[in-house]
């Protein structure tokens, strides 16, 4: 009896394989469309209504980040160092508020914005010093997004929340040139703060300026460690080298109106940094607050007991600030 030929049926396994392939392709497509989202161009600043209003009508979605950065610097810069109108200070505040609206600690700033925003912030050197040093209540009570810049001593001041400032500073500092610019700005501010202490000052009037300056520099120390954390040794070395180059060769920038005593204090510290063995220079940044306070105290011919007590306070202030940021 002849054997019956099996019927031609579509194998069940073929359907299963085909289904799995389609599912896989669908998943890949969904990832490409949804999961592979990139951050908004220029960190979304060009489309932010507050930024558009305060920086100017030229700001619009689709503009290049370099052009946007130029507009921000122009809108926020004062005619003289540390002198700003309310509109100028508001422009930079609105940029910082927009950048800090998410998770500031996780902010990744578009590379084209890093140095220009550092340049803009450097023009507000006294405000940066006060926000980093943390001893002026105005910079706490007026830091909220809706609080406008306030006027005192012939200029309008900038204040933002601490976490916003630190997050933006960390994002800027990914570029070593931006970090060097801000570090040099704070060096000059610290020197100016010390130089203006009255010769007959005692108590808090004598100790607050050096400890405040040491704290500000300690925050920047912590940011430097946070930037290099996770980088391989070659990348970290290159970043540190570029920072030192910016500090030692960038004395003509930013704008400065230091008095002679402050300028001398800055120059002495920079020269001591330059004279240090090359392999030890970056580590010397960690002692900057104490080193500048020591030079200042010696110039004032401070007695040994007072000087040592003051330097111990400055060292604790630096270390405490550093630990707040250190990863």
XYZ file of C-alpha atoms in Angstrom:
327
model
C 0.000 0.000 0.000
C 1.616 3.271 -1.021
C 2.741 5.561 1.870
C 0.687 8.764 2.254
C 2.653 11.950 1.519
C 2.614 14.347 4.526
C 0.630 17.535 4.023
C 2.583 20.805 3.598
C 1.812 22.812 6.753
C 3.335 25.994 8.008
C 5.574 25.001 10.933
C 4.572 26.448 14.269
C 8.234 27.150 15.035
C 8.462 29.490 12.043
C 5.660 31.623 13.440
C 7.361 31.757 16.822
C 10.700 32.849 15.352
C 9.023 35.441 13.137
C 7.110 36.811 16.109
C 10.255 37.103 18.191
C 12.047 38.919 15.393
C 9.218 41.404 14.971
C 9.087 42.004 18.696
C 12.822 42.571 18.774
C 12.673 44.970 15.854
C 9.809 46.810 17.478
C 11.760 47.131 20.709
C 14.814 48.475 18.888
C 12.641 50.961 17.031
C 11.033 52.151 20.236
C 14.479 52.579 21.827
C 15.652 54.572 18.837
C 12.609 56.824 19.014
C 12.144 57.133 22.756
C 15.033 55.729 24.741
C 17.740 57.424 22.751
C 16.571 60.917 23.555
C 19.256 63.554 23.699
C 19.213 66.628 25.881
C 17.617 69.735 24.467
C 20.069 71.815 22.415
C 21.880 74.441 24.503
C 20.340 72.899 27.643
C 16.953 74.264 26.594
C 17.969 77.854 27.311
C 17.049 79.134 23.846
C 13.452 77.997 24.332
C 13.045 79.130 27.934
C 10.572 82.016 28.204
C 12.332 83.700 31.131
C 15.672 83.572 29.331
C 14.122 84.871 26.124
C 12.571 87.782 28.001
C 15.630 88.806 30.022
C 18.481 88.015 27.613
C 16.727 89.493 24.590
C 14.564 89.003 21.540
C 17.483 87.521 19.601
C 17.189 84.346 21.698
C 15.105 81.721 19.935
C 14.973 77.932 19.506
C 17.307 76.655 16.835
C 20.044 79.244 17.342
C 23.586 77.991 17.788
C 24.850 77.545 21.327
C 27.833 79.785 20.587
C 25.518 82.604 19.499
C 23.329 82.059 22.546
C 26.385 82.167 24.818
C 27.484 85.442 23.248
C 24.020 86.909 23.827
C 24.063 85.866 27.502
C 27.469 87.432 28.112
C 26.425 90.632 26.366
C 23.118 90.894 28.227
C 24.609 90.293 31.677
C 27.930 92.165 31.474
C 28.336 95.453 33.311
C 30.025 98.556 32.005
C 32.559 98.312 34.855
C 33.776 95.300 36.889
C 31.207 94.323 39.484
C 28.749 97.051 38.424
C 25.441 95.887 37.005
C 21.940 97.118 36.328
C 18.946 95.180 37.543
C 18.265 93.936 34.000
C 21.840 92.650 33.620
C 21.796 90.759 36.915
C 18.318 89.411 36.139
C 19.497 88.045 32.798
C 22.220 85.925 34.388
C 19.960 84.874 37.252
C 17.327 83.635 34.805
C 19.955 81.560 32.992
C 21.069 79.958 36.273
C 17.475 79.346 37.372
C 16.723 77.628 34.050
C 19.833 75.453 34.331
C 19.016 74.524 37.918
C 15.379 73.661 37.299
C 16.116 69.928 37.077
C 18.735 68.130 39.141
C 21.646 70.612 39.301
C 24.081 67.964 40.557
C 23.475 65.954 37.363
C 23.689 68.904 34.977
C 25.756 68.401 31.824
C 26.367 71.778 30.234
C 26.741 72.113 26.477
C 30.497 72.581 25.843
C 29.880 75.807 23.907
C 28.311 77.357 27.009
C 30.940 76.481 29.621
C 33.599 79.175 29.181
C 31.146 81.953 28.189
C 28.984 81.335 31.266
C 32.104 81.292 33.439
C 33.080 84.607 31.844
C 29.649 86.038 32.612
C 29.785 84.835 36.226
C 33.327 86.186 36.678
C 31.908 89.657 36.036
C 29.926 89.171 39.270
C 33.021 88.388 41.340
C 31.801 89.915 44.650
C 28.513 88.003 44.358
C 30.289 84.746 43.541
C 32.556 85.242 46.555
C 29.595 85.912 48.843
C 27.646 82.890 47.604
C 30.653 80.599 47.977
C 31.768 82.039 51.315
C 28.272 81.855 52.768
C 28.333 84.615 55.390
C 25.906 87.178 53.932
C 22.252 86.598 54.731
C 21.121 88.578 51.675
C 22.430 85.817 49.422
C 20.230 83.310 51.242
C 17.003 85.270 51.581
C 17.145 86.595 48.003
C 18.216 83.372 46.271
C 14.748 82.177 45.246
C 13.845 82.088 41.532
C 11.246 84.855 41.926
C 13.419 87.121 44.097
C 14.789 89.944 41.928
C 18.349 91.312 42.090
C 18.721 93.956 44.791
C 20.698 97.163 44.831
C 23.388 98.184 47.294
C 26.638 100.114 47.026
C 25.770 101.325 43.540
C 25.139 97.978 41.852
C 22.597 95.174 41.590
C 23.477 91.791 43.065
C 22.988 88.223 41.874
C 21.912 85.375 44.171
C 20.765 81.830 43.407
C 20.185 78.719 45.505
C 23.353 77.001 46.726
C 22.606 73.712 44.954
C 21.968 75.582 41.695
C 25.240 77.495 41.944
C 27.277 74.415 42.767
C 25.656 72.330 40.048
C 26.322 74.961 37.381
C 29.890 75.498 38.630
C 30.569 71.780 38.416
C 29.124 71.664 34.899
C 31.212 74.672 33.810
C 34.342 73.226 35.395
C 34.338 70.259 33.034
C 36.222 72.733 30.857
C 39.511 73.453 32.677
C 39.700 76.941 31.172
C 36.340 77.799 32.740
C 37.501 76.450 36.096
C 40.780 78.384 35.935
C 38.890 81.578 35.138
C 36.590 81.133 38.136
C 39.475 80.156 40.417
C 41.420 83.232 39.390
C 38.310 85.347 39.930
C 37.920 83.995 43.464
C 41.646 84.468 44.153
C 41.260 88.157 43.406
C 38.036 88.436 45.394
C 39.646 86.785 48.413
C 42.607 89.143 48.168
C 40.285 92.147 47.892
C 38.298 91.001 50.916
C 41.449 90.616 52.998
C 43.006 93.873 51.847
C 40.030 95.942 52.975
C 40.005 94.684 56.595
C 40.600 97.743 58.830
C 43.981 97.836 60.531
C 42.335 98.009 63.968
C 39.919 95.106 63.348
C 39.501 92.524 66.116
C 37.228 89.577 66.827
C 34.839 88.613 64.032
C 35.829 91.611 61.933
C 39.336 90.150 61.821
C 38.588 86.431 61.519
C 35.578 86.325 59.195
C 37.296 87.597 56.009
C 40.071 84.943 55.953
C 37.768 82.084 56.985
C 35.127 83.185 54.468
C 37.741 83.283 51.719
C 39.148 79.916 52.762
C 35.640 78.449 52.584
C 35.055 79.798 49.075
C 38.345 78.329 47.874
C 37.572 75.032 49.623
C 34.322 74.748 47.649
C 36.349 75.161 44.460
C 38.798 72.495 45.680
C 35.906 70.078 46.078
C 34.615 70.907 42.613
C 38.045 70.177 41.141
C 38.028 66.734 42.770
C 34.475 66.101 41.590
C 35.443 66.945 37.999
C 38.402 64.553 37.953
C 36.602 61.804 39.883
C 36.184 58.809 37.582
C 38.554 60.089 34.906
C 41.572 57.971 34.046
C 44.920 59.311 35.231
C 45.833 60.728 31.831
C 42.592 62.691 31.538
C 42.862 63.980 35.101
C 46.469 65.039 34.563
C 45.553 66.894 31.371
C 42.681 68.713 33.121
C 44.874 69.756 36.047
C 47.643 70.884 33.710
C 45.252 73.075 31.733
C 43.935 74.610 34.978
C 47.441 75.487 36.149
C 48.269 76.958 32.761
C 45.149 79.130 32.954
C 46.018 80.309 36.458
C 49.648 81.088 35.766
C 49.186 82.603 32.324
C 45.749 84.195 32.563
C 46.417 87.099 34.925
C 45.090 89.653 32.440
C 41.588 88.210 32.654
C 38.945 88.630 34.003
C 38.405 92.353 34.433
C 39.766 93.545 37.752
C 39.754 96.772 39.728
C 41.802 95.521 42.669
C 43.493 98.050 44.854
C 47.315 97.783 45.076
C 47.303 95.821 48.354
C 44.908 93.214 46.977
C 46.762 92.999 43.670
C 50.008 92.378 45.555
C 48.423 89.635 47.656
C 47.121 87.890 44.532
C 50.477 88.267 42.787
C 52.399 86.817 45.730
C 50.231 83.717 45.847
C 50.430 83.188 42.093
C 54.198 83.592 42.173
C 54.495 81.076 45.011
C 52.380 78.671 42.986
C 54.665 79.151 40.001
C 57.777 78.619 42.153
C 56.491 75.314 43.554
C 57.890 72.089 42.019
C 55.831 71.230 38.955
C 54.550 67.972 40.395
C 53.313 69.703 43.559
C 51.607 72.732 42.056
C 48.075 71.425 41.830
C 48.190 70.162 45.412
C 49.133 73.697 46.477
C 45.653 74.828 45.469
C 44.320 72.933 48.494
C 46.295 75.216 50.833
C 45.507 78.472 49.038
C 43.113 79.839 51.647
C 45.620 79.290 54.449
C 48.578 80.487 52.362
C 46.875 83.757 51.434
C 45.777 84.311 55.029
C 49.348 83.740 56.229
C 50.794 86.256 53.755
C 48.118 88.767 54.772
C 48.730 88.220 58.486
C 52.475 88.633 58.079
C 52.030 91.851 56.132
C 49.872 93.170 58.980
C 52.624 92.150 61.451
C 50.077 90.116 63.377
C 51.353 88.611 66.645
C 52.153 84.904 66.521
C 49.330 83.722 68.777
C 46.654 85.624 66.866
C 48.098 84.506 63.550
C 48.186 80.825 64.466
C 44.626 80.898 65.771
C 43.416 82.598 62.617
C 45.251 80.152 60.336
C 43.776 77.188 62.205
C 40.275 78.589 61.628
C 41.013 79.152 57.945
C 42.253 75.579 57.583
C 39.115 74.164 59.218
C 36.965 76.346 56.998
C 38.710 75.097 53.854
C 38.453 71.452 54.892
C 34.792 71.691 55.878
C 33.849 73.294 52.559
C 35.894 70.768 50.609
C 34.134 67.866 52.296
C 30.737 69.298 51.318
C 31.595 68.831 47.647
C 34.178 66.043 47.478
C 32.682 62.979 45.721
